[in-house]
CSV table of C-alpha atoms in Angstrom, one decimal:
chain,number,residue,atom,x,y,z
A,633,UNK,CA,96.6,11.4,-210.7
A,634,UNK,CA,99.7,11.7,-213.0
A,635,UNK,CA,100.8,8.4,-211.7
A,636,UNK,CA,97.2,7.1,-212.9
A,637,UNK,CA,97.9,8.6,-216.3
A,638,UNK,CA,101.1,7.0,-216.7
A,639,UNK,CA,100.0,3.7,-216.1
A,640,UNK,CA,96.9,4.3,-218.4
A,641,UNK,CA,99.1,5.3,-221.3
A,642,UNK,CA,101.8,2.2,-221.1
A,643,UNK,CA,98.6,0.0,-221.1
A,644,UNK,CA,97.3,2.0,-224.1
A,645,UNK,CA,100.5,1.7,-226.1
A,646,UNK,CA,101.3,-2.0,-225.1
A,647,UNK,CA,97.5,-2.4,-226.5
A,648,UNK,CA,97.6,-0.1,-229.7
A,649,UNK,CA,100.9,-0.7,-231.1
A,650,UNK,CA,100.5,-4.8,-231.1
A,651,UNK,CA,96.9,-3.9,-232.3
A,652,UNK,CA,94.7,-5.0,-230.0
A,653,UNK,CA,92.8,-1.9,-229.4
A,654,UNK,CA,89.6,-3.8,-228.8
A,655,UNK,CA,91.7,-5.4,-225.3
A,656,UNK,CA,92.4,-2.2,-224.3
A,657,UNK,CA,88.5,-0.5,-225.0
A,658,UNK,CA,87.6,-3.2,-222.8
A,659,UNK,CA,90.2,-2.6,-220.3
A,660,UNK,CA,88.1,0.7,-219.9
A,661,UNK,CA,85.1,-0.5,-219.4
A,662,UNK,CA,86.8,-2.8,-216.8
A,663,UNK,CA,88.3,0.4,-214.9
A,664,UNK,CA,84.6,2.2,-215.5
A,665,UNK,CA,83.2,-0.4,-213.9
A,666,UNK,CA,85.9,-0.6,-211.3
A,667,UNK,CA,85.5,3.1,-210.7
A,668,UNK,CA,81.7,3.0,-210.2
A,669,UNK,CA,82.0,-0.4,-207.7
A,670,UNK,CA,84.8,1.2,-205.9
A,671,UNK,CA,82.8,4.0,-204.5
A,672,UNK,CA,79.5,1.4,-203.6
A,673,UNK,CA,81.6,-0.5,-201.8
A,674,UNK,CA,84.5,1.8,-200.6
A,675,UNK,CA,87.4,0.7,-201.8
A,676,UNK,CA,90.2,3.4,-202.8
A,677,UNK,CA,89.1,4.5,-206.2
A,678,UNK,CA,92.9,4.4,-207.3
A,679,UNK,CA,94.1,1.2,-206.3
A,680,UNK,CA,90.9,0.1,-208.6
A,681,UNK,CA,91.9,2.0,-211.4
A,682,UNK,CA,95.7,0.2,-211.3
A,683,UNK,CA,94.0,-3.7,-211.0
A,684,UNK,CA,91.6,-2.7,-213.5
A,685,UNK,CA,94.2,-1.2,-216.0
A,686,UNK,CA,96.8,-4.4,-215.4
A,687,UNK,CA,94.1,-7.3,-215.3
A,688,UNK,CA,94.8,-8.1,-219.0
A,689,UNK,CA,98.2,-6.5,-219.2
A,690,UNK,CA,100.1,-10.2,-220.7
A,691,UNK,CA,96.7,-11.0,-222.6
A,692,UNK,CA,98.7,-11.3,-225.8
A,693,UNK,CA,102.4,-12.0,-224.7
A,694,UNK,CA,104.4,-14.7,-225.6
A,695,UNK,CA,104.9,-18.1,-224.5
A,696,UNK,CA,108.5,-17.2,-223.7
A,697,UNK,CA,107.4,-13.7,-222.0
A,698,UNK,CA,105.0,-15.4,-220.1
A,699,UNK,CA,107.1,-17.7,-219.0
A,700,UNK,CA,110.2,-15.8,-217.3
A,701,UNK,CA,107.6,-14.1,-215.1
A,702,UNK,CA,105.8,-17.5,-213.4
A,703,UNK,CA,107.2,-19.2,-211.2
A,704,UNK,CA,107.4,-23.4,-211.7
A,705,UNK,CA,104.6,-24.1,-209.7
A,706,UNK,CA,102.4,-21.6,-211.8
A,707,UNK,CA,103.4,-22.5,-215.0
A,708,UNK,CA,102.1,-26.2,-213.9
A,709,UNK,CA,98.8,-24.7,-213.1
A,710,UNK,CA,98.9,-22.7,-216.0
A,711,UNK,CA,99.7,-25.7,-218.4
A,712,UNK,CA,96.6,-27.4,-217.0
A,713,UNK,CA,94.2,-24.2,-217.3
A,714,UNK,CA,95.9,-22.0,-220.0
A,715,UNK,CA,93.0,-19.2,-219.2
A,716,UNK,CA,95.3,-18.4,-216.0
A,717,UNK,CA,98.4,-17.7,-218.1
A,718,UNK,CA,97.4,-13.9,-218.6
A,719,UNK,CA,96.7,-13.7,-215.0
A,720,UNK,CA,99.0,-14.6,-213.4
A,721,UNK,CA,101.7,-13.3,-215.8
A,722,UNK,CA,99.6,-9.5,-215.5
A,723,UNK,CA,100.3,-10.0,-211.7
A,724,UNK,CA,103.7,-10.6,-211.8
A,725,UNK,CA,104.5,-7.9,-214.3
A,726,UNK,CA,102.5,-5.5,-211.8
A,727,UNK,CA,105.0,-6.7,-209.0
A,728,UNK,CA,107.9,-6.5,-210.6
A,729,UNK,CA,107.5,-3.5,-212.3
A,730,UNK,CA,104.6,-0.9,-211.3
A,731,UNK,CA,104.1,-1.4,-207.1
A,732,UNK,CA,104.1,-4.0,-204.6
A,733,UNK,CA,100.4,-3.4,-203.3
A,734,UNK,CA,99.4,-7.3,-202.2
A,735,UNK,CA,95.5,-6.3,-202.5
A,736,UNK,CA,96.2,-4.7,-206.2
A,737,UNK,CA,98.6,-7.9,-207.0
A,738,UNK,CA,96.0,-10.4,-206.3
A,739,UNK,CA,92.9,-8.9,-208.0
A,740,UNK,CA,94.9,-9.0,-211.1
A,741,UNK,CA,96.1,-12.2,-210.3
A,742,UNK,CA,92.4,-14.0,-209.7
A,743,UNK,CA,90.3,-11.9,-211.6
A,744,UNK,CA,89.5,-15.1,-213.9
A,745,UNK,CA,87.6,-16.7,-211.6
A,746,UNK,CA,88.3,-16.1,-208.1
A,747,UNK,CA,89.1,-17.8,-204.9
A,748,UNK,CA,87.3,-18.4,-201.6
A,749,UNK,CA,88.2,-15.5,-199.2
A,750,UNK,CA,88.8,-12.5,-201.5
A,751,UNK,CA,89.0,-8.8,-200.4
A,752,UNK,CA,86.5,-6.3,-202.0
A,753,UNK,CA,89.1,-5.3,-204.1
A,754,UNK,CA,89.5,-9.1,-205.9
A,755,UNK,CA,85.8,-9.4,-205.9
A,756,UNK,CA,85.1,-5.3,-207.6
A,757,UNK,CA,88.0,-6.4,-210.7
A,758,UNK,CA,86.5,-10.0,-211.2
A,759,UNK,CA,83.2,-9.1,-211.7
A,760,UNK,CA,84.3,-6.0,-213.4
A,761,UNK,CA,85.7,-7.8,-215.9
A,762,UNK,CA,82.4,-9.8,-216.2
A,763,UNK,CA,79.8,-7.0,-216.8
A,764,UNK,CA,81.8,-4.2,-218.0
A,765,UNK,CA,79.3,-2.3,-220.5
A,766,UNK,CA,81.3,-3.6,-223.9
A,767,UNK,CA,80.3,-7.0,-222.9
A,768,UNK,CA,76.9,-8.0,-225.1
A,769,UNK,CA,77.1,-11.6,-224.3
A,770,UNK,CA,73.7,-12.3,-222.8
A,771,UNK,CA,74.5,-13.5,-219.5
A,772,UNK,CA,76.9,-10.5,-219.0
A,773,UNK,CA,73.9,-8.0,-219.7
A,774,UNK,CA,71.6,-10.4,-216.8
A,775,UNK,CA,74.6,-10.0,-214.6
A,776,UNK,CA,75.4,-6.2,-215.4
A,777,UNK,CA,71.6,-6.0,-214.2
A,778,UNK,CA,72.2,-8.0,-211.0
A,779,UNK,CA,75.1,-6.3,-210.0
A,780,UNK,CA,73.6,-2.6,-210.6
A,781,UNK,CA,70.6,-3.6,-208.1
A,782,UNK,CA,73.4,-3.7,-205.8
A,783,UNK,CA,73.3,-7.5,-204.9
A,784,UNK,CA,77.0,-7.9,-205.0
A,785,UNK,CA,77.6,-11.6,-204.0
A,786,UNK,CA,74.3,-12.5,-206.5
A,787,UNK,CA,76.3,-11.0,-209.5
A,788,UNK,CA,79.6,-13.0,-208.8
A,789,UNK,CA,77.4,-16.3,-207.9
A,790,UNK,CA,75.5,-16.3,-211.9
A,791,UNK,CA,78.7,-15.3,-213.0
A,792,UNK,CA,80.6,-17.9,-212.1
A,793,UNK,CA,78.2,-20.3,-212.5
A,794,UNK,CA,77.0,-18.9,-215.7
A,795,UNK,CA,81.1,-19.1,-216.8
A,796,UNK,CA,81.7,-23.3,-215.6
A,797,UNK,CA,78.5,-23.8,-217.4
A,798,UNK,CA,80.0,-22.5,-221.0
A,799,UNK,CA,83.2,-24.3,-219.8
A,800,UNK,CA,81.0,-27.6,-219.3
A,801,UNK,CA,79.4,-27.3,-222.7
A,802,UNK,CA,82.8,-26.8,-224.3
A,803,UNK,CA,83.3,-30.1,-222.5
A,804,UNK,CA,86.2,-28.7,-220.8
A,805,UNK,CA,86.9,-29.0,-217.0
A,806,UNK,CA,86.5,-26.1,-214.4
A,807,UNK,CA,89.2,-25.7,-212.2
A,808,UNK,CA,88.4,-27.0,-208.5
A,809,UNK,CA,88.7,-23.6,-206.9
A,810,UNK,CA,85.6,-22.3,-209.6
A,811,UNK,CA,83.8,-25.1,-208.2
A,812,UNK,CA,84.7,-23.5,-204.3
A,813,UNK,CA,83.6,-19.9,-205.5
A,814,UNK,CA,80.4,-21.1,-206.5
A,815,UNK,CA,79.4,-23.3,-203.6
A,816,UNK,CA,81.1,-20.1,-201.5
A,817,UNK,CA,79.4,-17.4,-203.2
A,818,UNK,CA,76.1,-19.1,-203.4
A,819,UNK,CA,76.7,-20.0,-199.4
A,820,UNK,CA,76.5,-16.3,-199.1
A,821,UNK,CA,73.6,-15.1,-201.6
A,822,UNK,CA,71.3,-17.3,-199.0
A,823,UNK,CA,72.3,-15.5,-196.0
């Protein structure tokens, strides 16, 4: 548990002292949500805490900073969908400085919007980050509803869809592998 702390207060101070105390309220609510998903669907309670806390970790960092943690192939990706920057930067900071836990590493890393195949863990921080309780977008409240009446794979369907849909009125592109964890996750909401 001191571990835990220790990891919650560098994710405090990164947050607070560049001002963004509203990331890290939310990163809370994330790891709240996290928590409470964690024991539904047993998963270790403290390897959700870590993704929770990291999932946003390089929200705000530099260009530069972002940068010197991706590797070529990410930065590509990430030029064509900026929204993975964070991401995959968060994950690579985790890895090269907090643990080497694969599970941990790629909930951070996919928690925008997924991939076909993910553990429990991946699944509990993406939708996490959807319908944690400082969310009052509309859609996150209908999905914060779906998910408490424990139909898991429901809540991660409408949110994906409910997220390529705001993408498609923005006229902006999904990525290919939001169009996969739709068809995927709706594939399973039948069953």
């Amino acid at each position: 548990m001191l571990y835990l702390a220790k990891l919650k207060k560098k994710v405090k101070q990164k947050f607070m002292s560049a001002g963004h105390e509203e990331r890290y309220v939310h990163t809370l609510g994330v790891v709240k949500m996290a928590k409470t998903l964690a024991k539904w669907y047993q998963v270790p309670k403290p390897k959700a805490i870590i993704a929770a806390l990291f999932h946003d970790f390089c929200k705000y960092d530099s260009d530069e900073e972002i940068t010197e943690l991706l590797c070529e192939k990410d930065q590509a990706e990430c030029e064509a969908y900026p929204v993975l920057k964070h991401s995959y930067a968060s994950a690579e900071y985790y890895k090269k400085y907090i643990g080497k836990d694969q599970d941990i590493y790629q909930a951070i890393r996919n928690h925008v919007f997924g991939r076909i195949d993910m553990s429990r863990l991946e699944e509990i921080i993406l939708i996490s980050d959807y319908t944690e309780e400082n969310r009052t977008y509309e859609n996150c409240k209908v999905c914060r509803e779906i998910l408490q009446s424990k139909k898991f794979y429901k809540a991660i369907y409408f949110s994906t869809k409910k997220t390529i849909e705001f993408l498609e009125k923005q006229q902006l592109k999904p990525h290919p592998t939001q169009l996969e964890v739709l068809k995927y996750y709706e594939g399973l909401c039948e069953k």
